[in-house]
Amino acid sequence: MLDLSKQRIVVTGGAGFLGLNVQAELARAGASPDNILVPTIEEYDLTQEAAVVRMYETMKPTVVIHLAAEVGGIGANRENPGRFFYSNMAMGLHLIEHARRVGLAKFVQIGTICAYPKFTPVPFREDDLWNGYPEETNAPYGVAKKALLVMLQAYRQQYGLNGIFLLPVNLYGPGDNFHPASSHVIPALIRKFVEAQERGAGEVEVWGTGSASREFLYVEDCARGIVLATRLYDGDAPMNLGAGFEITIRDLAVKIQHLVGFTGKLVWDTTKPDGQPRRCLDTVRAKDAFGFEARVGFDDGLAKTIDWWRNVGARRG
């Protein structure tokens, strides 16, 4: 077991949606707030090797939890495939290489559900990760992340670097990205329904056919899973972090519509892509390895997220 009270922990992306929750969970698990360190993008462009070297020299971490990513929904992935591949590959490449050079005690890489093949049998098991190519719209992002799993396994074999790889399913919760151009499906739908209700609109347009399914993990649950793995897991096998259920986008839209209280109709733009047909994780491995199970119910998590957007997020613009 890793004693977090004795570690200097760098959390890349620590000022973001997941990162703020990971910081809070680290503190609850015994890490000193003074030893939880966040390299901001203004100070450290982690796609540049010189900045990564300077980060290790200045912050002197013993543990790195690498959350930072350039990512978005289907639209953003379609518009930025090259940028998403380069930036995610470059950040991980430099951080892992210099982790082994400084003798880091532990490196925690956050992967993505987008790394799974397009037609992975449901529920997704970690052993299926290499049985096909990812869904095309997010393949560059997914492949870049999956390459970092190979890098960690190779560095463990050759250099003894203790690097672990976690695969969270789609996240949601208070503080999520609600920007219309780059948000994922839950914040996008919440914003659409709340704004339509406030305008008195008669309908809301939703991308795709609604037939695709997704699994969603509340952000506080994900942060708890990451910290549990940081403390308790030292293996080379990738680990799913999920809630163990799936819901179609159509049913999700109807659920959010009801929770918001929007009484108009849904209009499906079937010219837009659905993305991967189904997503639902097998979560047995993480439960067996470090005792992780999701705790927050989906309706409760959605209600908290809607409440946050109405009372906090929408006021920020």
Short mmCIF file of C-alpha atoms in Angstrom, two decimals, residues 8 32 76 104 114-115 117 132 138 163 179 184 187 195 198 243-244 264 306:
data_model
loop_
_atom_site.label_atom_id
_atom_site.label_comp_id
_atom_site.label_asym_id
_atom_site.label_seq_id
_atom_site.Cartn_x
_atom_site.Cartn_y
_atom_site.Cartn_z
CA ARG A 8 4.69 14.55 -3.34
CA SER A 32 -0.93 16.69 2.54
CA ALA A 76 -14.62 18.21 -31.36
CA LEU A 104 9.42 8.07 -9.88
CA CYS A 114 -12.57 5.51 -26.57
CA ALA A 115 -9.60 3.12 -26.78
CA PRO A 117 -12.74 -1.37 -30.44
CA GLY A 132 -10.29 -4.31 -33.21
CA ASN A 138 -12.56 9.30 -31.70
CA GLY A 163 3.05 2.59 -13.98
CA HIS A 179 -19.44 24.52 -23.66
CA HIS A 184 -20.00 15.58 -23.90
CA PRO A 187 -23.77 18.48 -20.05
CA GLU A 195 -32.00 26.96 -22.00
CA GLU A 198 -36.04 29.28 -20.02
CA ALA A 243 -20.74 2.06 -12.82
CA GLY A 244 -21.76 -1.21 -14.48
CA GLY A 264 -41.52 20.40 -25.43
CA ILE A 306 -28.55 19.90 -13.28
#
